[in-house]
Amino acid sequence: MDASWGQERRDIRRETQQTIYGFAWVELLAHSAPLKQGHFKKPISFPFNAVLLPIFLLLTTFDGSAQFTFLNVGHVVTNATAYANDVALAGNYAYVSYEPYGLLIYNVSNPSKPFFVRGVNNGGSAEGLVVSGHYVYLANYTDGLRVYDISNPTNAVNISHINNGGLAWNVALASNVLYLANGSDGLRVYDVSNPTNIANIGHTNNGGTAYNIAVSGDRAFLASSDGLRTYDISVPTNVVNLGHTNDGIANGVAVSGNYAFVLHEATSGLVIYDVSDPANPRKIGQVAGAGTYPFFHGVVVSNAFVYTTLNHGLHIFDVSDPSNPVDVGHTNVSTSIYDPSSWTLSGNYSYVANQTDSLRIYSLAGPRLQISPTTTNTLLVSWPSNSLPFSLLQNSNLITGNWTPVSAPGIVTNGQNQVIVSPSDNGQFYRLRLP
């Protein structure tokens, strides 16, 4: 497939928008951070029909089955006729490949107030990128591969360039070797030990159009128009094709342990493969999807969760059982003509390259925590039960930050975790936290 084909796909516009999912009360904090959800003063007594209301902090959108909610905390606007294709974080800066403006750099030291600091444009059409040390490696579509020195992010400069034909879609870096998904040209391998003088040291083309690449140890995993391909890269100058599986056009790929998580175009959605034998990738799980394109490649694995762009939005899947991925959080992103293309995680925040909507920053909050009185002058604290190991903490003084586990035993009833606690004379705050 050639450049004109890619450009035609890039010119497609989506007008369909999905409805907003339900709602719940949560605090604006990430799932890895504490979630303060309710506060009670101890009543002297209260009858069965007394009403005692918890104090909740923020109204946001969420699906009744979800366990995390997305909270939009930051946004930058550049130009609605341009496309934010990829994003990477380093220190206090977000590096965004922004077609047709090249590499744009934002200060995100305060995620709620990101601001532009530098743009570098050397032509081409900025696609995927990776940041390592003082350098950004940018897949620049028809322009090939470019390297930028970002030792001073406010004065980033292009220091080298190479173009071996094809269409440079995405990059992965392992030590001093860079792997480029180069469209119909296949997989290119470069020595970047000297970023000012990069050299092509390997190449293979096994058919299809290479869109994305992930590296794990001495294996490379290529997302291609003909599915997923696995390679032995123990000798970078002699890349060897090991295996292949085809469940439709593959746009994004991430690898964790023995599993590859592949984002497919059209209805195949997210497919999970057991790649313990890379010569024979085996599909073990799937979440049907719709409507992704080559430049919508966002899939990130962190601990037991996969974060991906799917079905016109952002999704979090619990993959502690890879054969049974569970959607534990999602949001519709309807502010862009296209679907979100990519995202990355840093601390308590998710940074999303949201195509015509530019860069958006989200925090994540956990499940709804409910508190209600019982007939025995105690309180029932409950939240939806699922596979996530939330623990209930308590604190009588938010200033001290002295959160302690609730010692009372819990039970699971009708899809709810339930814990009975005694009211405190001085009031009590409760929150959920992941280990």
CSV table of C-alpha atoms in Angstrom, one decimal:
chain,number,residue,atom,x,y,z
A,1,MET,CA,0.0,0.0,0.0
A,2,ASP,CA,1.4,3.4,-0.9
A,3,ALA,CA,1.3,6.9,0.4
A,4,SER,CA,-1.8,7.9,-1.5
A,5,TRP,CA,-3.7,5.0,0.1
A,6,GLY,CA,-2.6,6.2,3.6
A,7,GLN,CA,-3.6,9.7,2.8
A,8,GLU,CA,-7.1,8.7,1.6
A,9,ARG,CA,-7.6,6.9,4.9
A,10,ARG,CA,-6.4,9.9,6.8
A,11,ASP,CA,-9.0,12.1,5.0
A,12,ILE,CA,-11.9,10.0,6.2
A,13,ARG,CA,-14.0,11.9,8.8
A,14,ARG,CA,-16.2,10.4,11.6
A,15,GLU,CA,-19.4,12.1,12.4
A,16,THR,CA,-20.9,9.4,14.6
A,17,GLN,CA,-21.0,10.2,18.3
A,18,GLN,CA,-22.0,7.9,21.2
A,19,THR,CA,-24.1,8.7,24.1
A,20,ILE,CA,-22.6,9.6,27.5
A,21,TYR,CA,-22.5,6.7,30.0
A,22,GLY,CA,-24.4,6.9,33.3
A,23,PHE,CA,-23.1,8.9,36.2
A,24,ALA,CA,-21.7,8.5,39.7
A,25,TRP,CA,-20.1,10.6,42.5
A,26,VAL,CA,-16.4,10.3,42.8
A,27,GLU,CA,-13.3,12.4,43.8
A,28,LEU,CA,-11.0,13.8,41.3
A,29,LEU,CA,-8.0,11.6,41.9
A,30,ALA,CA,-6.2,8.8,40.0
A,31,HIS,CA,-6.8,5.2,40.8
A,32,SER,CA,-3.4,4.8,42.2
A,33,ALA,CA,-4.0,7.6,44.6
A,34,PRO,CA,-6.4,7.6,47.6
A,35,LEU,CA,-10.0,8.2,46.9
A,36,LYS,CA,-11.9,10.0,49.6
A,37,GLN,CA,-15.6,9.3,49.1
A,38,GLY,CA,-17.6,10.0,52.2
A,39,HIS,CA,-17.6,11.4,55.7
A,40,PHE,CA,-19.9,10.8,58.7
A,41,LYS,CA,-20.4,12.3,62.1
A,42,LYS,CA,-21.4,9.8,64.8
A,43,PRO,CA,-25.1,10.2,65.5
A,44,ILE,CA,-26.3,10.0,69.1
A,45,SER,CA,-29.0,7.6,67.8
A,46,PHE,CA,-31.1,7.2,64.8
A,47,PRO,CA,-34.2,5.2,64.0
A,48,PHE,CA,-34.6,2.8,61.1
A,49,ASN,CA,-36.1,5.4,58.8
A,50,ALA,CA,-33.6,8.1,59.6
A,51,VAL,CA,-31.8,9.6,56.6
A,52,LEU,CA,-28.0,10.2,56.9
A,53,LEU,CA,-26.4,11.3,53.7
A,54,PRO,CA,-22.7,10.9,52.7
A,55,ILE,CA,-20.8,13.9,51.3
A,56,PHE,CA,-19.5,13.2,47.8
A,57,LEU,CA,-17.2,15.5,45.9
A,58,LEU,CA,-17.5,15.5,42.2
A,59,LEU,CA,-20.1,14.5,39.5
A,60,THR,CA,-18.6,12.7,36.5
A,61,THR,CA,-19.6,10.2,33.9
A,62,PHE,CA,-19.3,6.4,34.3
A,63,ASP,CA,-20.8,3.2,33.3
A,64,GLY,CA,-22.6,1.1,35.9
A,65,SER,CA,-20.3,-1.9,35.3
A,66,ALA,CA,-17.1,0.2,35.3
A,67,GLN,CA,-14.7,0.5,38.2
A,68,PHE,CA,-12.7,3.5,37.1
A,69,THR,CA,-13.9,6.9,35.7
A,70,PHE,CA,-12.0,9.3,33.5
A,71,LEU,CA,-11.8,12.9,34.7
A,72,ASN,CA,-10.7,15.5,32.2
A,73,VAL,CA,-8.2,17.7,34.0
A,74,GLY,CA,-6.2,19.3,31.2
A,75,HIS,CA,-6.4,20.2,27.5
A,76,VAL,CA,-4.4,22.1,24.9
A,77,VAL,CA,-5.9,23.4,21.6
A,78,THR,CA,-3.7,23.8,18.6
A,79,ASN,CA,-5.5,23.6,15.3
A,80,ALA,CA,-8.7,21.6,14.4
A,81,THR,CA,-7.3,20.9,10.9
A,82,ALA,CA,-4.3,19.1,12.3
A,83,TYR,CA,-3.9,15.7,14.0
A,84,ALA,CA,-2.2,14.7,17.3
A,85,ASN,CA,-1.0,11.2,16.4
A,86,ASP,CA,1.2,10.1,19.3
A,87,VAL,CA,2.4,11.3,22.7
A,88,ALA,CA,5.3,10.5,25.0
A,89,LEU,CA,6.3,11.8,28.4
A,90,ALA,CA,9.7,12.7,29.8
A,91,GLY,CA,10.1,14.8,33.0
A,92,ASN,CA,7.7,17.7,32.9
A,93,TYR,CA,7.2,17.7,29.2
A,94,ALA,CA,4.8,16.0,26.8
A,95,TYR,CA,6.1,15.4,23.3
A,96,VAL,CA,3.4,15.2,20.7
A,97,SER,CA,3.7,14.2,17.0
A,98,TYR,CA,1.3,16.6,15.4
A,99,GLU,CA,0.5,16.3,11.7
A,100,PRO,CA,1.3,18.5,9.8
A,101,TYR,CA,3.2,20.6,12.4
A,102,GLY,CA,5.8,18.1,13.3
A,103,LEU,CA,7.0,17.7,16.9
A,104,LEU,CA,5.2,19.9,19.5
A,105,ILE,CA,6.4,20.1,23.1
A,106,TYR,CA,4.2,21.0,26.1
A,107,ASN,CA,5.1,21.8,29.7
A,108,VAL,CA,2.8,19.5,31.8
A,109,SER,CA,4.4,20.2,35.2
A,110,ASN,CA,0.8,21.2,36.2
A,111,PRO,CA,-1.4,18.7,34.3
A,112,SER,CA,-4.4,21.0,34.7
A,113,LYS,CA,-2.6,23.8,32.9
A,114,PRO,CA,-0.4,22.4,30.1
A,115,PHE,CA,1.2,25.0,27.9
A,116,PHE,CA,3.1,25.0,24.6
A,117,VAL,CA,6.9,25.6,24.7
A,118,ARG,CA,8.4,24.5,21.4
A,119,GLY,CA,7.6,23.2,17.9
A,120,VAL,CA,9.9,21.7,15.3
A,121,ASN,CA,8.8,20.9,11.8
A,122,ASN,CA,11.0,19.4,9.1
A,123,GLY,CA,8.2,18.4,6.7
A,124,GLY,CA,6.8,14.9,6.5
A,125,SER,CA,3.8,13.9,8.5
A,126,ALA,CA,4.6,13.2,12.2
A,127,GLU,CA,3.3,9.8,13.3
A,128,GLY,CA,4.7,7.6,16.1
A,129,LEU,CA,7.5,8.7,18.4
A,130,VAL,CA,9.6,7.5,21.3
A,131,VAL,CA,11.7,9.4,23.9
A,132,SER,CA,14.9,8.1,25.3
A,133,GLY,CA,17.3,10.2,27.3
A,134,HIS,CA,17.9,13.5,25.5
A,135,TYR,CA,16.4,12.4,22.2
A,136,VAL,CA,13.1,12.0,20.5
A,137,TYR,CA,12.9,9.5,17.6
A,138,LEU,CA,10.1,10.4,15.2
A,139,ALA,CA,8.5,8.3,12.5
A,140,ASN,CA,7.8,11.0,10.0
A,141,TYR,CA,5.8,9.1,7.4
A,142,THR,CA,7.0,9.9,3.8
A,143,ASP,CA,10.0,11.7,5.3
A,144,GLY,CA,11.4,8.7,7.1
A,145,LEU,CA,13.0,8.8,10.5
A,146,ARG,CA,14.1,12.0,12.3
A,147,VAL,CA,16.0,12.4,15.6
A,148,TYR,CA,15.7,15.5,17.8
A,149,ASP,CA,17.9,16.7,20.6
A,150,ILE,CA,15.7,17.7,23.5
A,151,SER,CA,18.3,18.3,26.2
A,152,ASN,CA,16.8,21.7,26.3
A,153,PRO,CA,13.1,21.1,25.5
A,154,THR,CA,12.5,24.8,24.9
A,155,ASN,CA,15.0,24.7,22.1
A,156,ALA,CA,14.7,21.2,20.6
A,157,VAL,CA,16.6,20.7,17.4
A,158,ASN,CA,16.7,18.1,14.6
A,159,ILE,CA,20.2,16.4,14.6
A,160,SER,CA,19.8,13.6,12.1
A,161,HIS,CA,17.6,12.1,9.4
A,162,ILE,CA,17.4,8.9,7.3
A,163,ASN,CA,14.9,7.8,4.8
A,164,ASN,CA,14.8,4.3,3.2
A,165,GLY,CA,11.5,4.7,1.4
A,166,GLY,CA,8.2,3.2,2.6
A,167,LEU,CA,6.0,5.0,5.1
A,168,ALA,CA,7.4,5.5,8.6
A,169,TRP,CA,4.5,4.8,10.9
A,170,ASN,CA,6.0,3.9,14.3
A,171,VAL,CA,9.1,3.2,16.3
A,172,ALA,CA,10.4,1.1,19.2
A,173,LEU,CA,13.7,1.4,20.9
A,174,ALA,CA,15.8,-1.3,22.6
A,175,SER,CA,19.1,0.0,24.0
A,176,ASN,CA,20.9,1.5,21.0
A,177,VAL,CA,18.8,-0.2,18.3
A,178,LEU,CA,15.7,1.3,16.9
A,179,TYR,CA,13.0,-0.7,15.1
A,180,LEU,CA,10.8,1.2,12.5
A,181,ALA,CA,7.4,0.0,11.2
A,182,ASN,CA,7.9,1.3,7.7
A,183,GLY,CA,4.7,0.6,5.9
A,184,SER,CA,4.9,-1.5,2.7
A,185,ASP,CA,8.7,-1.5,3.1
A,186,GLY,CA,8.4,-3.7,6.2
A,187,LEU,CA,10.6,-3.6,9.3
A,188,ARG,CA,13.7,-1.5,9.3
A,189,VAL,CA,16.5,-1.7,12.0
A,190,TYR,CA,18.8,1.2,12.8
A,191,ASP,CA,21.9,1.6,15.0
A,192,VAL,CA,21.3,4.8,17.0
A,193,SER,CA,24.3,4.5,19.3
A,194,ASN,CA,25.3,7.8,17.7
A,195,PRO,CA,22.1,9.8,17.4
A,196,THR,CA,23.7,12.3,15.1
A,197,ASN,CA,24.6,9.5,12.6
A,198,ILE,CA,22.0,6.8,12.6
A,199,ALA,CA,22.7,3.8,10.3
A,200,ASN,CA,20.4,1.2,8.7
A,201,ILE,CA,21.7,-2.2,9.8
A,202,GLY,CA,18.8,-4.5,9.1
A,203,HIS,CA,15.7,-5.0,7.1
A,204,THR,CA,13.0,-7.6,6.5
A,205,ASN,CA,9.7,-7.6,4.6
A,206,ASN,CA,7.3,-10.5,4.9
A,207,GLY,CA,4.4,-8.8,3.2
A,208,GLY,CA,1.6,-6.6,4.4
A,209,THR,CA,2.0,-3.0,5.6
A,210,ALA,CA,3.9,-2.5,8.9
A,211,TYR,CA,2.0,-0.1,11.2
A,212,ASN,CA,3.4,-0.6,14.7
A,213,ILE,CA,6.2,-2.3,16.5
A,214,ALA,CA,6.8,-3.5,20.1
A,215,VAL,CA,10.0,-5.1,21.4
A,216,SER,CA,10.4,-7.5,24.3
A,217,GLY,CA,13.8,-9.1,25.0
A,218,ASP,CA,15.1,-10.6,21.8
A,219,ARG,CA,11.7,-10.7,20.2
A,220,ALA,CA,9.9,-8.0,18.1
A,221,PHE,CA,6.1,-7.9,17.5
A,222,LEU,CA,4.9,-6.2,14.3
A,223,ALA,CA,1.4,-5.0,13.8
A,224,SER,CA,0.7,-5.2,10.1
A,225,SER,CA,-2.1,-5.1,7.6
A,226,ASP,CA,-1.8,-8.9,7.5
A,227,GLY,CA,-2.0,-9.3,11.3
A,228,LEU,CA,0.6,-9.9,13.9
A,229,ARG,CA,4.1,-11.0,13.0
A,230,THR,CA,6.8,-12.1,15.5
A,231,TYR,CA,10.5,-11.8,14.9
A,232,ASP,CA,13.8,-13.0,16.4
A,233,ILE,CA,15.9,-9.9,16.9
A,234,SER,CA,18.7,-11.5,18.9
A,235,VAL,CA,21.0,-10.5,16.0
A,236,PRO,CA,19.6,-7.1,14.9
A,237,THR,CA,21.5,-7.3,11.6
A,238,ASN,CA,19.7,-10.5,10.8
A,239,VAL,CA,16.0,-10.3,11.8
A,240,VAL,CA,14.2,-13.6,11.4
A,241,ASN,CA,10.5,-14.0,10.9
A,242,LEU,CA,9.2,-16.6,13.5
A,243,GLY,CA,5.4,-16.6,13.4
A,244,HIS,CA,2.3,-15.0,12.0
A,245,THR,CA,-1.4,-14.8,12.9
A,246,ASN,CA,-4.1,-12.9,11.1
A,247,ASP,CA,-7.2,-11.7,12.7
A,248,GLY,CA,-7.5,-8.7,10.5
A,249,ILE,CA,-5.5,-5.5,10.1
A,250,ALA,CA,-3.4,-4.9,13.2
A,251,ASN,CA,-2.7,-1.2,14.1
A,252,GLY,CA,-1.2,-1.3,17.6
A,253,VAL,CA,0.7,-3.8,19.8
A,254,ALA,CA,2.0,-4.0,23.3
A,255,VAL,CA,3.7,-6.9,25.0
A,256,SER,CA,3.8,-8.0,28.6
A,257,GLY,CA,5.4,-11.3,29.7
A,258,ASN,CA,4.0,-14.1,27.5
A,259,TYR,CA,1.2,-12.0,26.1
A,260,ALA,CA,0.8,-9.7,23.2
A,261,PHE,CA,-2.1,-7.2,23.2
A,262,VAL,CA,-3.0,-6.3,19.6
A,263,LEU,CA,-5.4,-3.5,18.5
A,264,HIS,CA,-7.1,-4.5,15.3
A,265,GLU,CA,-9.1,-2.5,12.8
A,266,ALA,CA,-12.8,-2.9,12.3
A,267,THR,CA,-14.7,-5.5,14.4
A,268,SER,CA,-11.7,-7.6,15.6
A,269,GLY,CA,-11.0,-5.0,18.3
A,270,LEU,CA,-8.5,-5.9,21.0
A,271,VAL,CA,-7.1,-9.4,20.6
A,272,ILE,CA,-4.9,-11.1,23.2
A,273,TYR,CA,-2.3,-13.7,22.1
A,274,ASP,CA,-0.2,-16.1,24.1
A,275,VAL,CA,3.2,-15.6,22.6
A,276,SER,CA,5.2,-17.9,25.0
A,277,ASP,CA,6.0,-19.8,21.7
A,278,PRO,CA,6.6,-16.8,19.4
A,279,ALA,CA,6.6,-19.2,16.4
A,280,ASN,CA,3.0,-20.0,17.1
A,281,PRO,CA,1.1,-17.0,18.6
A,282,ARG,CA,-2.2,-18.3,20.0
A,283,LYS,CA,-5.3,-16.2,20.4
A,284,ILE,CA,-6.7,-16.6,23.9
A,285,GLY,CA,-8.9,-13.5,24.4
A,286,GLN,CA,-10.7,-10.8,22.5
A,287,VAL,CA,-12.8,-7.7,23.0
A,288,ALA,CA,-14.8,-6.9,19.8
A,289,GLY,CA,-14.3,-3.4,18.6
A,290,ALA,CA,-15.1,-1.0,15.7
A,291,GLY,CA,-13.5,1.8,13.8
A,292,THR,CA,-9.8,2.1,14.2
A,293,TYR,CA,-7.3,3.1,11.5
A,294,PRO,CA,-3.5,2.7,11.2
A,295,PHE,CA,-2.7,5.8,13.1
A,296,PHE,CA,-5.0,4.8,16.0
A,297,HIS,CA,-2.6,2.5,17.7
A,298,GLY,CA,-2.9,3.3,21.4
A,299,VAL,CA,-2.4,0.3,23.6
A,300,VAL,CA,-0.5,0.3,26.8
A,301,VAL,CA,0.0,-2.4,29.4
A,302,SER,CA,0.6,-1.6,33.0
A,303,ASN,CA,0.5,-4.2,35.7
A,304,ALA,CA,-2.8,-6.2,35.2
A,305,PHE,CA,-4.4,-3.5,33.1
A,306,VAL,CA,-4.5,-2.7,29.4
A,307,TYR,CA,-5.2,0.9,28.4
A,308,THR,CA,-6.4,1.2,24.8
A,309,THR,CA,-8.3,3.3,22.3
A,310,LEU,CA,-11.4,1.4,21.1
A,311,ASN,CA,-14.9,2.1,19.9
A,312,HIS,CA,-14.5,5.8,19.7
A,313,GLY,CA,-13.2,6.1,23.2
A,314,LEU,CA,-10.7,5.2,25.9
A,315,HIS,CA,-10.9,1.8,27.7
A,316,ILE,CA,-9.3,0.1,30.6
A,317,PHE,CA,-9.4,-3.7,30.7
A,318,ASP,CA,-8.5,-5.9,33.6
A,319,VAL,CA,-6.4,-8.6,32.0
A,320,SER,CA,-5.4,-10.5,35.2
A,321,ASP,CA,-7.0,-13.4,33.4
A,322,PRO,CA,-5.9,-12.7,29.8
A,323,SER,CA,-8.5,-15.1,28.4
A,324,ASN,CA,-11.3,-13.0,29.9
A,325,PRO,CA,-10.5,-9.3,29.7
A,326,VAL,CA,-13.0,-7.2,31.7
A,327,ASP,CA,-13.8,-3.6,30.9
A,328,VAL,CA,-13.3,-1.7,34.1
A,329,GLY,CA,-13.4,1.9,32.9
A,330,HIS,CA,-14.2,3.8,29.7
A,331,THR,CA,-15.1,7.2,28.4
A,332,ASN,CA,-16.5,8.4,25.1
A,333,VAL,CA,-14.2,11.0,23.4
A,334,SER,CA,-16.5,12.9,21.1
A,335,THR,CA,-14.6,16.2,20.8
A,336,SER,CA,-12.4,15.0,18.0
A,337,ILE,CA,-13.4,14.3,14.4
A,338,TYR,CA,-11.4,11.1,14.7
A,339,ASP,CA,-11.1,8.6,17.5
A,340,PRO,CA,-8.2,9.1,19.9
A,341,SER,CA,-5.0,7.7,18.4
A,342,SER,CA,-2.6,7.1,21.3
A,343,TRP,CA,-2.0,7.6,25.0
A,344,THR,CA,0.6,7.2,27.6
A,345,LEU,CA,0.6,7.0,31.4
A,346,SER,CA,2.7,8.9,33.9
A,347,GLY,CA,2.0,8.9,37.6
A,348,ASN,CA,-1.6,9.6,38.2
A,349,TYR,CA,-2.4,10.8,34.8
A,350,SER,CA,-3.2,9.6,31.3
A,351,TYR,CA,-2.1,11.8,28.3
A,352,VAL,CA,-4.1,11.3,25.1
A,353,ALA,CA,-3.2,12.2,21.6
A,354,ASN,CA,-6.8,13.0,20.5
A,355,GLN,CA,-6.4,13.8,16.8
A,356,THR,CA,-8.1,17.1,15.9
A,357,ASP,CA,-8.8,17.7,19.6
A,358,SER,CA,-5.1,17.9,20.3
A,359,LEU,CA,-3.7,16.8,23.7
A,360,ARG,CA,-6.0,15.8,26.6
A,361,ILE,CA,-5.0,14.9,30.1
A,362,TYR,CA,-7.1,12.6,32.3
A,363,SER,CA,-7.0,11.6,35.9
A,364,LEU,CA,-8.7,8.3,37.0
A,365,ALA,CA,-11.0,7.8,39.9
A,366,GLY,CA,-12.2,4.5,41.4
A,367,PRO,CA,-15.6,2.9,42.0
A,368,ARG,CA,-18.5,4.6,43.8
A,369,LEU,CA,-18.3,4.2,47.6
A,370,GLN,CA,-21.6,4.2,49.4
A,371,ILE,CA,-22.3,4.7,53.1
A,372,SER,CA,-25.7,4.1,54.7
A,373,PRO,CA,-27.0,3.6,58.2
A,374,THR,CA,-28.2,0.3,59.6
A,375,THR,CA,-30.8,-0.6,62.2
A,376,THR,CA,-28.1,-1.2,64.8
A,377,ASN,CA,-26.5,2.2,65.0
A,378,THR,CA,-23.7,1.2,62.6
A,379,LEU,CA,-22.8,2.1,59.1
A,380,LEU,CA,-22.8,-0.1,56.0
A,381,VAL,CA,-19.9,0.9,53.6
A,382,SER,CA,-20.2,-0.8,50.2
A,383,TRP,CA,-18.8,-0.6,46.7
A,384,PRO,CA,-19.1,-2.8,43.5
A,385,SER,CA,-17.3,-6.1,43.7
A,386,ASN,CA,-15.0,-7.2,40.9
A,387,SER,CA,-11.6,-8.7,40.4
A,388,LEU,CA,-9.7,-5.6,41.5
A,389,PRO,CA,-8.3,-5.8,45.0
A,390,PHE,CA,-9.5,-2.6,46.5
A,391,SER,CA,-9.0,-2.2,50.3
A,392,LEU,CA,-11.1,0.1,52.5
A,393,LEU,CA,-9.1,2.7,54.6
A,394,GLN,CA,-10.3,5.1,57.3
A,395,ASN,CA,-9.0,8.4,58.7
A,396,SER,CA,-10.5,10.8,61.3
A,397,ASN,CA,-8.2,13.8,60.2
A,398,LEU,CA,-7.4,14.5,56.6
A,399,ILE,CA,-4.6,16.9,57.6
A,400,THR,CA,-2.5,14.1,59.2
A,401,GLY,CA,-2.8,11.7,56.2
A,402,ASN,CA,-2.9,8.8,58.7
A,403,TRP,CA,-5.0,6.4,56.7
A,404,THR,CA,-5.4,2.9,58.3
A,405,PRO,CA,-7.1,-0.3,57.0
A,406,VAL,CA,-10.6,-0.9,58.3
A,407,SER,CA,-10.3,-4.0,60.6
A,408,ALA,CA,-13.9,-5.1,60.3
A,409,PRO,CA,-14.3,-8.1,58.0
A,410,GLY,CA,-16.1,-7.7,54.7
A,411,ILE,CA,-18.5,-9.8,52.7
A,412,VAL,CA,-19.7,-9.9,49.1
A,413,THR,CA,-23.5,-9.7,48.7
A,414,ASN,CA,-25.5,-9.1,45.5
A,415,GLY,CA,-22.4,-7.9,43.6
A,416,GLN,CA,-21.4,-5.5,46.4
A,417,ASN,CA,-18.5,-5.5,48.8
A,418,GLN,CA,-20.0,-4.7,52.2
A,419,VAL,CA,-18.2,-3.7,55.5
A,420,ILE,CA,-20.0,-2.8,58.7
A,421,VAL,CA,-18.3,0.0,60.7
A,422,SER,CA,-19.0,1.9,63.9
A,423,PRO,CA,-19.5,5.7,63.7
A,424,SER,CA,-16.8,7.8,65.3
A,425,ASP,CA,-17.4,10.6,67.8
A,426,ASN,CA,-15.0,12.8,65.8
A,427,GLY,CA,-16.2,11.9,62.4
A,428,GLN,CA,-14.6,9.5,59.9
A,429,PHE,CA,-13.4,9.6,56.3
A,430,TYR,CA,-13.3,6.5,54.2
A,431,ARG,CA,-11.6,5.8,50.9
A,432,LEU,CA,-10.7,2.9,48.6
A,433,ARG,CA,-7.2,2.2,47.4
A,434,LEU,CA,-5.5,-0.3,45.2
A,435,PRO,CA,-2.3,-2.0,46.6
